[in-house]
Coordinates of C-alpha atoms in Angstrom, one line a residue:
Chain A
M170 CA 72.0 73.8 26.6
R171 CA 71.8 74.3 22.6
L172 CA 69.6 71.4 22.6
S173 CA 67.3 72.8 25.1
R174 CA 67.0 75.7 23.4
V175 CA 65.5 73.6 20.7
L176 CA 63.5 71.5 22.5
D177 CA 62.0 73.8 25.2
P178 CA 59.7 75.9 22.9
V179 CA 58.6 72.4 21.3
V180 CA 57.6 71.2 24.9
S181 CA 55.8 74.2 26.0
L182 CA 54.0 74.5 22.5
L183 CA 52.7 70.9 23.0
R184 CA 51.8 71.6 26.8
E185 CA 50.2 74.9 25.8
R186 CA 46.2 75.0 25.4
Y187 CA 45.2 77.0 22.4
E188 CA 42.2 76.8 19.7
G189 CA 43.7 74.9 16.9
K190 CA 45.9 72.7 18.5
W191 CA 43.8 69.7 17.6
M192 CA 45.2 70.3 13.9
L193 CA 48.6 70.3 15.1
L194 CA 48.0 66.9 17.2
A195 CA 46.1 65.2 14.5
G196 CA 48.9 66.2 11.8
L197 CA 51.8 64.8 14.0
A198 CA 49.5 61.7 14.7
I199 CA 49.1 61.3 10.9
V200 CA 53.0 61.9 9.9
L201 CA 54.3 59.7 12.4
F202 CA 51.8 56.8 11.7
F203 CA 53.1 57.3 8.2
A204 CA 56.7 57.5 9.6
A205 CA 56.3 54.4 11.6
M206 CA 54.8 52.4 8.3
A207 CA 58.0 53.4 6.3
I208 CA 60.4 52.5 9.2
L209 CA 58.7 49.2 10.1
A210 CA 57.8 48.3 6.5
P211 CA 60.2 45.3 6.1
Y212 CA 58.8 43.8 9.5
I213 CA 55.1 44.3 8.9
A214 CA 54.7 43.7 5.5
P215 CA 53.1 40.4 4.8
Y216 CA 54.9 40.2 1.4
D217 CA 57.6 41.4 -1.0
P218 CA 56.0 44.4 -2.5
T219 CA 57.7 43.3 -5.9
Q220 CA 57.0 39.5 -6.0
L221 CA 53.6 37.6 -6.8
S222 CA 51.8 37.1 -3.5
V223 CA 49.2 34.9 -5.0
P224 CA 49.0 31.7 -7.0
L225 CA 49.9 32.0 -10.3
E226 CA 46.2 31.3 -11.8
K227 CA 44.8 34.1 -9.4
A228 CA 47.6 36.7 -10.7
L229 CA 45.8 37.2 -14.0
E230 CA 43.2 39.5 -12.3
P231 CA 43.2 41.8 -9.1
Q232 CA 42.0 40.0 -6.3
P233 CA 39.7 42.0 -3.9
P234 CA 40.8 43.0 -0.3
S235 CA 40.5 39.8 1.9
W236 CA 42.1 38.5 5.3
D237 CA 45.4 37.5 3.6
H238 CA 45.1 40.5 1.4
P239 CA 43.9 43.6 3.5
M240 CA 44.0 46.1 0.3
G241 CA 43.7 43.3 -2.4
T242 CA 46.2 42.7 -4.8
N243 CA 46.9 44.2 -8.6
K244 CA 46.7 43.1 -11.7
I245 CA 50.1 41.4 -11.6
G246 CA 49.4 39.5 -8.2
Y247 CA 51.4 42.1 -6.0
D248 CA 49.8 42.8 -2.6
M249 CA 48.5 46.1 -2.4
F250 CA 49.1 46.3 1.4
S251 CA 52.8 45.6 1.1
R252 CA 53.2 48.0 -1.9
I253 CA 51.6 50.9 0.2
L254 CA 53.9 50.2 3.1
Y255 CA 57.2 50.3 1.1
G256 CA 55.6 53.1 -1.0
S257 CA 55.5 55.4 2.2
R258 CA 59.4 54.8 2.4
V259 CA 59.9 56.4 -1.3
V260 CA 57.2 59.6 -0.8
L261 CA 58.7 60.4 2.6
Y262 CA 62.3 60.4 1.3
V263 CA 61.8 62.3 -1.2
V264 CA 59.8 65.0 0.1
I265 CA 61.5 65.2 3.3
T266 CA 65.0 65.5 1.6
A267 CA 63.6 67.9 -0.8
S268 CA 61.8 70.1 1.8
L269 CA 65.3 69.9 3.8
F270 CA 67.1 70.8 0.8
S271 CA 64.8 73.9 0.0
L272 CA 65.1 75.1 3.5
A273 CA 68.9 75.2 3.4
V274 CA 69.1 77.1 0.3
G275 CA 66.1 79.3 0.7
V276 CA 66.5 80.3 4.4
P277 CA 69.8 81.8 4.2
L278 CA 69.3 83.5 0.7
G279 CA 66.2 84.9 2.4
L280 CA 68.2 86.2 5.3
V281 CA 70.8 87.8 3.1
S282 CA 68.4 89.3 0.9
G283 CA 66.1 90.7 3.5
Y284 CA 68.9 92.2 5.4
Y285 CA 71.0 93.7 2.9
S286 CA 68.1 94.7 0.4
G287 CA 69.8 96.7 -2.5
K288 CA 71.2 94.8 -5.5
V289 CA 71.5 91.4 -4.1
D290 CA 68.0 91.4 -2.9
R291 CA 67.0 92.7 -6.4
I292 CA 69.0 90.1 -8.3
L293 CA 67.6 87.1 -6.0
S294 CA 64.3 88.4 -6.1
I295 CA 64.3 88.1 -9.9
I296 CA 65.8 84.9 -9.9
M297 CA 63.3 83.5 -7.2
D298 CA 60.2 85.2 -8.7
S299 CA 61.1 83.6 -12.2
I300 CA 61.2 80.2 -10.3
Y301 CA 58.2 80.7 -8.7
S302 CA 56.0 81.8 -11.8
F303 CA 56.2 78.4 -13.1
P304 CA 53.6 75.9 -12.0
G305 CA 55.4 73.5 -9.6
I306 CA 54.5 70.3 -11.2
I307 CA 55.6 71.8 -15.0
L308 CA 58.7 72.8 -13.4
A309 CA 59.4 69.5 -11.5
I310 CA 58.4 67.5 -14.6
A311 CA 60.8 69.5 -16.7
I312 CA 64.0 68.9 -14.3
A313 CA 63.1 65.4 -13.2
S314 CA 62.7 64.1 -16.9
V315 CA 66.1 65.9 -17.7
L316 CA 67.5 64.3 -14.9
G317 CA 66.2 60.6 -15.2
P318 CA 63.7 58.7 -12.9
S319 CA 65.2 57.9 -9.5
P320 CA 63.8 59.4 -5.8
S321 CA 67.1 61.4 -5.5
N322 CA 66.4 63.3 -8.8
A323 CA 62.8 63.5 -7.8
A324 CA 63.9 65.5 -4.8
I325 CA 66.2 67.4 -6.6
A326 CA 63.6 68.5 -8.9
L327 CA 61.0 69.1 -5.8
A328 CA 63.8 71.1 -3.8
V329 CA 64.5 73.5 -7.0
V330 CA 60.6 74.0 -7.0
Y331 CA 60.3 74.9 -3.3
V332 CA 63.1 77.1 -2.8
P333 CA 61.3 80.3 -3.4
T334 CA 58.6 79.4 -1.1
Y335 CA 61.1 79.4 1.8
Y336 CA 63.1 82.4 0.5
R337 CA 59.9 84.6 0.1
M338 CA 58.8 83.8 3.5
V339 CA 62.1 84.2 5.5
R340 CA 62.8 87.4 3.2
G341 CA 59.6 89.1 4.2
Q342 CA 60.0 88.2 8.0
T343 CA 63.8 89.4 7.9
L344 CA 62.8 92.6 6.2
K345 CA 60.3 93.5 8.9
L346 CA 62.6 92.4 11.7
T347 CA 65.7 94.6 10.1
Q348 CA 63.7 97.5 10.6
S349 CA 62.5 97.0 13.8
V350 CA 63.8 98.6 17.0
F351 CA 65.6 95.6 18.4
V352 CA 67.7 94.9 15.5
E353 CA 68.5 98.7 15.6
A354 CA 69.3 98.3 19.0
L355 CA 71.5 95.7 18.6
R356 CA 73.6 97.5 15.9
S357 CA 73.7 100.5 18.2
L358 CA 75.3 98.1 20.8
G359 CA 78.0 97.2 18.3
Y360 CA 77.0 93.6 17.1
P361 CA 78.6 92.3 13.9
T362 CA 76.1 91.5 11.2
R363 CA 76.6 88.1 11.3
V364 CA 75.4 87.8 14.9
I365 CA 72.5 89.9 14.3
L366 CA 71.4 87.6 11.5
L367 CA 72.0 84.3 12.6
R368 CA 71.4 84.9 16.5
H369 CA 68.7 87.3 16.4
I370 CA 66.9 87.6 13.1
L371 CA 67.2 83.6 12.3
P372 CA 65.5 82.5 15.8
N373 CA 62.7 85.1 15.2
T374 CA 61.9 83.8 11.9
A375 CA 62.0 79.9 12.8
P376 CA 58.3 79.9 13.8
V377 CA 57.5 80.9 10.1
I378 CA 59.7 78.4 8.3
L379 CA 58.0 75.7 10.5
V380 CA 54.7 76.6 9.1
V381 CA 56.0 77.0 5.5
F382 CA 57.6 73.5 6.3
G383 CA 54.4 71.6 7.0
L384 CA 52.4 73.3 4.2
G385 CA 55.2 73.1 1.5
A386 CA 55.7 69.3 2.6
A387 CA 51.9 68.9 1.9
D388 CA 52.1 70.3 -1.4
A389 CA 55.4 68.6 -2.0
I390 CA 53.6 65.3 -1.6
L391 CA 50.9 66.3 -4.3
T392 CA 53.7 67.2 -6.5
E393 CA 55.9 63.9 -5.8
A394 CA 52.7 62.1 -6.6
G395 CA 52.5 63.9 -9.7
L396 CA 56.0 63.0 -10.7
S397 CA 55.5 59.3 -10.0
F398 CA 52.5 59.1 -11.8
F399 CA 54.3 60.4 -14.6
G400 CA 56.9 57.6 -13.9
L401 CA 59.3 60.0 -12.9
T402 CA 60.3 58.9 -9.5
V403 CA 60.8 55.0 -9.5
T404 CA 60.8 52.7 -12.0
A405 CA 58.6 49.4 -12.5
P406 CA 58.3 47.0 -10.7
N407 CA 59.0 49.3 -7.4
P408 CA 56.4 50.7 -5.5
D409 CA 55.3 54.2 -5.0
W410 CA 51.9 55.6 -4.4
G411 CA 51.6 58.0 -7.2
F412 CA 53.2 55.3 -9.8
D413 CA 50.7 52.5 -8.4
L414 CA 48.0 55.2 -9.1
Y415 CA 49.0 55.2 -12.8
N416 CA 48.9 51.5 -12.9
G417 CA 45.8 51.1 -11.4
L418 CA 43.8 53.5 -14.1
D419 CA 42.7 50.8 -15.9
D420 CA 41.6 48.7 -13.3
F421 CA 39.3 51.4 -11.9
R422 CA 37.4 51.4 -15.2
N423 CA 37.0 47.3 -15.1
G424 CA 35.7 47.8 -11.6
Y425 CA 39.0 46.6 -9.5
W426 CA 38.5 50.0 -7.3
W427 CA 41.0 49.1 -4.7
T428 CA 44.3 49.3 -6.7
I429 CA 43.5 52.8 -7.0
F430 CA 41.7 53.5 -3.9
F431 CA 44.2 52.6 -1.4
P432 CA 47.5 54.4 -3.1
G433 CA 45.1 57.7 -3.7
L434 CA 44.0 57.7 0.3
A435 CA 47.6 57.3 1.4
I436 CA 48.7 60.5 -0.9
M437 CA 45.6 62.5 0.5
L438 CA 46.3 61.2 4.4
L439 CA 49.9 62.2 4.3
A440 CA 49.5 65.5 2.7
L441 CA 46.3 66.2 4.9
G442 CA 48.9 65.4 7.9
F443 CA 51.7 68.0 7.0
A444 CA 48.7 70.4 6.1
L445 CA 47.5 70.1 9.4
I446 CA 50.7 70.3 11.1
G447 CA 51.5 73.6 9.0
E448 CA 47.9 75.2 10.0
G449 CA 47.9 74.1 13.6
L450 CA 51.2 75.9 14.0
S451 CA 50.2 79.1 12.1
E452 CA 47.0 79.2 14.2
R453 CA 49.0 79.4 17.3
L454 CA 51.1 82.0 15.7
A455 CA 48.5 84.0 14.8
L456 CA 47.1 83.9 18.3
R457 CA 50.1 85.2 19.7
L458 CA 50.4 87.9 17.0
E459 CA 46.8 89.1 18.4
R460 CA 48.0 88.9 21.9
E461 CA 50.9 91.4 21.4
Chain B
M1416 CA 88.9 119.5 24.9
A1417 CA 85.4 118.8 23.7
L1418 CA 84.0 115.5 23.7
L1419 CA 82.1 115.6 20.5
R1420 CA 82.3 118.3 17.9
I1421 CA 80.3 118.0 14.8
E1422 CA 81.3 120.4 12.0
D1423 CA 79.5 121.4 9.1
L1424 CA 77.5 117.9 8.6
N1425 CA 75.2 117.4 5.9
I1426 CA 73.2 114.3 5.7
D1427 CA 71.4 113.3 2.4
Y1428 CA 68.6 110.8 1.9
M1429 CA 68.5 109.6 -1.6
T1430 CA 65.0 109.3 -2.7
L1431 CA 63.1 108.3 -5.7
R1432 CA 62.0 111.9 -6.0
G1433 CA 65.5 113.2 -5.6
R1434 CA 67.9 114.1 -3.0
L1435 CA 66.5 115.3 0.0
R1436 CA 68.8 117.3 2.6
A1437 CA 67.5 116.0 6.2
V1438 CA 70.5 117.7 8.1
K1439 CA 72.0 120.9 6.6
N1440 CA 75.3 122.4 7.9
A1441 CA 74.9 121.3 11.2
S1442 CA 77.6 122.3 13.8
L1443 CA 77.5 121.5 17.3
T1444 CA 80.2 121.1 20.1
L1445 CA 79.6 119.1 23.5
G1446 CA 82.0 118.9 26.2
E1447 CA 82.7 116.1 29.1
G1448 CA 79.5 115.7 30.8
E1449 CA 77.4 117.9 29.3
W1450 CA 73.7 117.2 28.7
L1451 CA 72.5 118.5 25.0
S1452 CA 69.0 118.5 24.0
I1453 CA 68.0 118.9 20.6
V1454 CA 64.6 119.9 20.3
G1455 CA 62.2 120.0 17.1
E1456 CA 59.1 119.0 15.5
S1457 CA 58.9 115.7 13.7
G1458 CA 60.9 115.6 10.6
S1459 CA 63.2 118.5 11.5
G1460 CA 66.2 116.1 11.3
K1461 CA 67.1 115.9 14.7
S1462 CA 67.0 112.0 14.9
T1463 CA 68.9 111.8 11.6
L1464 CA 71.5 114.0 13.1
A1465 CA 71.9 112.0 16.5
M1466 CA 71.9 108.5 14.7
A1467 CA 74.5 109.7 12.0
I1468 CA 77.0 110.0 15.2
P1469 CA 77.2 106.6 15.9
G1470 CA 77.1 105.4 12.2
L1471 CA 73.5 104.2 12.6
L1472 CA 72.2 105.9 9.3
L1473 CA 70.2 103.4 7.4
P1474 CA 70.3 103.6 3.5
P1475 CA 69.4 105.6 1.7
G1476 CA 70.4 107.9 4.0
R1477 CA 74.3 109.0 4.1
I1478 CA 76.5 111.9 5.3
A1479 CA 77.4 114.1 2.4
S1480 CA 79.8 116.0 4.2
G1481 CA 81.3 117.5 7.3
R1482 CA 83.2 115.7 10.2
I1483 CA 82.2 114.3 13.4
I1484 CA 84.9 114.5 15.8
F1485 CA 84.6 111.9 18.7
Q1486 CA 87.5 112.1 21.4
G1487 CA 89.6 113.7 18.7
R1488 CA 89.0 111.0 15.9
D1489 CA 86.6 111.6 13.1
L1490 CA 83.8 108.9 13.1
T1491 CA 82.9 110.1 9.2
G1492 CA 86.3 108.5 8.2
M1493 CA 86.5 105.2 10.1
S1494 CA 85.8 101.6 8.7
R1495 CA 82.2 99.7 9.6
D1496 CA 84.3 97.6 12.1
E1497 CA 85.9 100.5 13.8
L1498 CA 82.4 102.1 14.3
R1499 CA 81.0 99.1 15.6
R1500 CA 83.6 98.5 18.3
I1501 CA 82.8 102.1 19.5
R1502 CA 79.2 101.5 19.4
G1503 CA 78.1 100.1 22.7
S1504 CA 81.4 100.6 24.5
E1505 CA 82.1 104.3 24.0
I1506 CA 78.7 105.5 22.7
G1507 CA 75.7 104.2 23.9
V1508 CA 72.0 104.6 22.4
V1509 CA 68.7 104.4 23.9
F1510 CA 65.7 104.2 21.2
Q1511 CA 62.3 105.6 21.4
D1512 CA 59.9 102.3 21.9
P1513 CA 61.5 100.0 24.6
L1514 CA 58.5 97.6 24.0
T1515 CA 60.1 96.3 20.4
S1516 CA 63.5 97.0 21.4
L1517 CA 64.7 93.8 22.9
D1518 CA 64.9 90.5 21.1
P1519 CA 61.5 88.9 22.3
L1520 CA 63.1 85.1 22.4
R1521 CA 66.2 85.7 24.6
T1522 CA 66.4 86.7 28.3
I1523 CA 67.6 89.9 29.5
G1524 CA 70.6 88.6 31.0
D1525 CA 71.5 86.6 27.7
Q1526 CA 71.5 89.7 25.7
M1527 CA 73.3 91.6 27.8
V1528 CA 75.9 88.9 28.3
E1529 CA 76.2 88.5 24.4
A1530 CA 76.9 92.3 24.2
I1531 CA 79.4 92.4 26.8
M1532 CA 81.2 89.4 25.4
E1533 CA 80.9 91.0 22.0
H1534 CA 82.9 93.8 23.1
R1535 CA 85.3 91.4 25.2
A1536 CA 84.6 93.3 28.3
A1537 CA 84.4 90.3 30.5
D1538 CA 86.6 87.3 30.5
S1539 CA 84.1 84.7 31.1
K1540 CA 80.2 84.3 30.9
R1541 CA 79.9 84.2 34.7
E1542 CA 81.9 87.5 35.0
A1543 CA 79.7 89.0 32.2
L1544 CA 76.4 87.8 33.7
E1545 CA 77.7 89.5 37.0
M1546 CA 78.2 92.7 35.2
A1547 CA 74.8 92.6 33.8
S1548 CA 73.0 92.2 37.0
A1549 CA 75.2 94.9 38.5
A1550 CA 74.1 97.0 35.4
L1551 CA 70.5 96.2 36.1
E1552 CA 70.7 97.0 39.8
S1553 CA 72.3 100.4 38.6
V1554 CA 69.0 101.5 36.9
G1555 CA 66.7 100.2 39.7
I1556 CA 65.9 96.6 38.4
P1557 CA 66.7 93.6 40.7
G1558 CA 70.0 91.8 39.4
N1559 CA 67.9 88.4 39.5
R1560 CA 65.6 89.8 36.7
V1561 CA 68.6 88.7 34.1
K1562 CA 66.4 85.5 33.8
Y1563 CA 63.4 87.5 32.5
Y1564 CA 62.4 87.5 28.9
P1565 CA 61.3 91.0 27.9
H1566 CA 57.6 90.3 27.9
Q1567 CA 57.7 89.7 31.3
L1568 CA 58.7 93.5 32.0
S1569 CA 56.6 96.4 31.9
G1570 CA 57.0 99.3 29.4
G1571 CA 59.0 101.5 31.8
Q1572 CA 61.1 98.3 33.0
R1573 CA 62.0 97.5 29.5
Q1574 CA 63.3 101.1 28.8
R1575 CA 65.4 101.0 32.3
V1576 CA 66.7 97.5 30.7
M1577 CA 67.9 99.5 27.5
I1578 CA 69.4 102.3 29.5
A1579 CA 71.1 99.6 31.4
M1580 CA 72.6 97.7 28.0
A1581 CA 73.5 101.2 26.6
V1582 CA 75.7 102.4 29.5
M1583 CA 76.6 99.0 31.2
L1584 CA 80.1 99.4 29.3
K1585 CA 80.7 102.7 30.7
P1586 CA 80.2 105.1 27.6
R1587 CA 81.4 108.3 27.2
L1588 CA 78.5 109.3 25.2
L1589 CA 74.9 108.5 25.5
I1590 CA 72.3 109.3 22.7
A1591 CA 68.7 109.0 23.8
D1592 CA 66.4 109.2 21.0
E1593 CA 63.0 110.2 22.6
P1594 CA 63.4 107.8 25.3
T1595 CA 60.1 108.6 27.4
T1596 CA 57.9 109.4 24.2
A1597 CA 56.5 105.8 24.5
L1598 CA 55.8 105.9 28.3
D1599 CA 53.1 107.7 30.6
V1600 CA 54.1 110.8 32.1
I1601 CA 55.1 109.4 35.6
V1602 CA 57.5 106.7 34.4
Q1603 CA 58.8 109.4 32.1
A1604 CA 59.9 111.6 35.0
S1605 CA 61.4 108.5 36.7
I1606 CA 63.3 107.6 33.4
M1607 CA 64.7 111.2 33.1
R1608 CA 65.7 111.2 36.8
L1609 CA 67.4 108.0 36.3
L1610 CA 69.5 109.5 33.2
K1611 CA 70.3 112.4 35.2
S1612 CA 71.8 110.6 37.7
L1613 CA 73.6 107.7 35.5
Q1614 CA 75.2 111.0 34.2
R1615 CA 76.2 112.5 37.5
K1616 CA 77.7 109.3 38.5
M1617 CA 79.5 108.1 35.5
G1618 CA 80.3 111.6 34.0
M1619 CA 79.2 110.8 30.8
S1620 CA 77.8 113.1 28.0
I1621 CA 74.1 112.7 26.7
I1622 CA 72.7 113.9 23.9
L1623 CA 68.7 113.7 24.2
I1624 CA 66.6 114.1 21.2
T1625 CA 63.0 115.5 22.2
H1626 CA 60.1 117.2 20.9
D1627 CA 59.3 118.3 24.3
I1628 CA 61.1 121.7 24.9
A1629 CA 59.7 121.8 28.5
L1630 CA 61.5 118.3 29.1
A1631 CA 64.3 119.6 27.9
A1632 CA 64.3 122.8 30.0
E1633 CA 64.4 120.5 33.1
V1634 CA 67.3 118.3 32.6
S1635 CA 69.7 119.8 30.0
D1636 CA 72.8 122.0 30.0
R1637 CA 72.4 123.4 26.8
I1638 CA 69.7 123.0 24.1
A1639 CA 69.9 123.1 20.2
V1640 CA 66.8 123.9 18.3
M1641 CA 66.4 122.3 14.8
Y1642 CA 63.9 123.5 12.3
A1643 CA 63.7 122.0 8.5
A1644 CA 67.2 120.3 8.7
E1645 CA 68.9 123.1 10.3
I1646 CA 70.0 124.5 13.7
V1647 CA 68.3 127.5 14.3
E1648 CA 69.6 128.2 18.0
E1649 CA 71.9 126.8 20.3
G1650 CA 72.9 127.8 24.0
P1651 CA 72.9 127.2 27.7
A1652 CA 69.3 125.9 28.2
E1653 CA 68.0 128.5 30.8
Q1654 CA 69.0 131.3 28.3
V1655 CA 67.2 129.7 25.6
I1656 CA 64.4 129.1 27.2
E1657 CA 64.1 132.2 29.2
E1658 CA 65.2 134.7 26.4
P1659 CA 64.8 132.7 23.0
L1660 CA 66.5 134.5 20.1
H1661 CA 65.1 132.9 17.2
P1662 CA 61.3 133.5 16.5
Y1663 CA 61.0 129.7 16.0
T1664 CA 62.3 128.8 19.4
E1665 CA 59.9 131.5 20.7
A1666 CA 57.1 130.3 18.9
L1667 CA 57.7 126.7 19.9
I1668 CA 58.1 127.6 23.9
K1669 CA 54.6 129.4 23.4
S1670 CA 53.1 126.2 21.8
T1671 CA 53.8 124.1 25.2
P1672 CA 50.9 123.2 27.2
D1673 CA 50.7 125.0 30.2
L1674 CA 48.0 124.1 32.7
W1675 CA 47.6 127.6 34.5
R1676 CA 48.1 129.6 31.5
E1677 CA 45.9 130.2 28.5
K1678 CA 42.9 128.1 27.4
T1679 CA 43.5 127.7 24.0
L1680 CA 47.0 126.4 22.8
Y1681 CA 49.2 128.4 20.8
S1682 CA 50.1 126.9 17.4
I1683 CA 52.6 127.8 14.5
P1684 CA 50.7 128.8 11.6
G1685 CA 51.6 126.8 8.5
N1686 CA 53.2 123.6 8.3
P1687 CA 56.8 122.7 8.1
P1688 CA 58.4 122.8 4.6
D1689 CA 58.5 120.0 2.2
L1690 CA 62.7 119.6 2.1
R1691 CA 62.7 118.4 -1.3
N1692 CA 61.5 121.9 -2.1
P1693 CA 62.6 124.1 1.0
P1694 CA 61.5 127.9 0.7
S1695 CA 64.0 130.3 -0.3
G1696 CA 66.0 132.4 2.3
C1697 CA 65.4 131.5 5.9
R1698 CA 63.3 128.5 5.9
F1699 CA 61.2 129.7 8.7
H1700 CA 60.3 132.8 7.0
P1701 CA 57.0 131.8 5.7
R1702 CA 55.7 131.1 9.1
C1703 CA 57.5 133.8 10.8
H1704 CA 55.7 136.9 12.4
K1705 CA 58.8 138.9 12.5
A1706 CA 60.0 138.1 9.0
F1707 CA 61.1 141.2 7.0
E1708 CA 62.7 142.0 3.6
P1709 CA 66.1 140.0 3.7
C1710 CA 64.5 136.7 5.4
K1711 CA 62.7 135.9 1.9
S1712 CA 65.9 136.1 -0.3
R1713 CA 69.0 135.4 1.6
E1714 CA 69.8 132.6 3.9
P1715 CA 70.6 133.6 7.4
R1716 CA 74.2 132.8 8.8
P1717 CA 74.9 131.1 12.5
T1718 CA 75.9 134.2 14.4
R1719 CA 77.6 134.1 17.9
I1720 CA 75.6 136.2 20.3
R1721 CA 76.0 136.3 24.1
G1722 CA 77.2 132.7 24.4
R1723 CA 74.8 131.5 21.9
T1724 CA 74.4 130.6 18.4
V1725 CA 71.5 131.7 16.2
A1726 CA 70.7 131.7 12.6
C1727 CA 68.3 134.8 12.2
H1728 CA 68.5 137.8 10.2
L1729 CA 67.2 139.9 13.5
Y1730 CA 70.8 139.3 14.8
G1731 CA 73.1 139.6 12.1

């Protein structure tokens, strides 16, 4: 029964026809495609991403895309296609862990802040606003460079950066709902605060949280790529899109476009996928608000 | 013994521009099974007074002084938890806007069962569900509608559901805050009839908050009239309507639309005062056509006269 409460709205959402639904479907397709890549990487990758994939004499120069190497090789002879496949694991791990963590911290704080207002709200808002006032990438770089380069540390850095995004949206919604008649009615029926917050206000903010998750993850992918670019997510020779982008900078100047094109394309596509999910969902919500 | 006795209640709102007294020295008595209507303009403090009874004042509102004695216990001295247990079980509340007063994501039955279980009024969910559908039947909605979501019901039906939720645990007091303002006239009449019949059946007392004195006249045993945070007149409904003592009550009755009477509607000159800076003496004197010397300087005290209470210098 609990599970069906979560699944039913999802199923009905996917069945429903509405303008902008293609965005949700396209976004889901892209994200699921990359998720499949990440899961199946060991089975479909033609080479080890951190081993020479060509004879030594060819390894001195990047090899262009061919049947053996669909995305070419880089200047140390690693297969780019295999690196893209394995790189998706790092990106998805970092971004999803970070987003879930931001959500787990930002949502409860937003609920409390919005419901109680007053002093608690004031203090939390000041803390969140001061985090929010940093440009995301700068703050992430600062935190990640203190913690040292590793995917988990990058996830922590991103999580801190995106907590205020969830907090602000949930606080705003909670504030609005707390003043709504139905919450007043619940209070008049003698509901404890805990029940009002968790069983009535939280589910009513869920759609907004989903939208923020989509758009936030899209943004986090770009920030993650930025971190990797500065070598703060993985260390050589491990594969990661942003890191490969950095490694390919010189190649591009020398005419070897493929070592930078494919990582860039992957970053862009995955960010686009999450953004489409967020936009597609918000389109649906905006429509519902108009109807009511 | 009276079910509810409000004694010298003062309620303040702390605003950025200072303290605002929204209810001043209010005293009221409500007997078992009695229907009291509190009538007044927007901002007169009638809703604030009513919401203070079950402890539903939201900050920055707070009770500054006075007592609210309900069934012999002072509600103002109770802990939040004690008050919470009284709400819904002993005091029910119905709000103005039925369209937004139910959680849109949950079925009606789900919400009713939750409330019943919260008050431990049933031993099992199944029993609670039976209670819920019986409560729906009692307000004229088929019991199988427990499976409906709020958006599947009309405004009038939703108000009936709200009433069912408010009375399903058999409260002794029902507070209805403008329950029909958002509904059309036909539905309004049926909701009022429903409240009246529930009151008779269950023997509960009702406090109706309304700006419509004609409506109050039809249904109430007693009427209290509020103006600028004060109760200016209180008494048996027919007497208050037939022979209003306070000039404000009189003006309020005169400004009720009547299809068969005058062509232009009477309106009270001037505007209600700013409660941050109320007029000296009687708060109604700047708009009162009977005002005389003492009205400007001295505050009138509530005086008992012929079974009524009135705060006006004309009578004391």
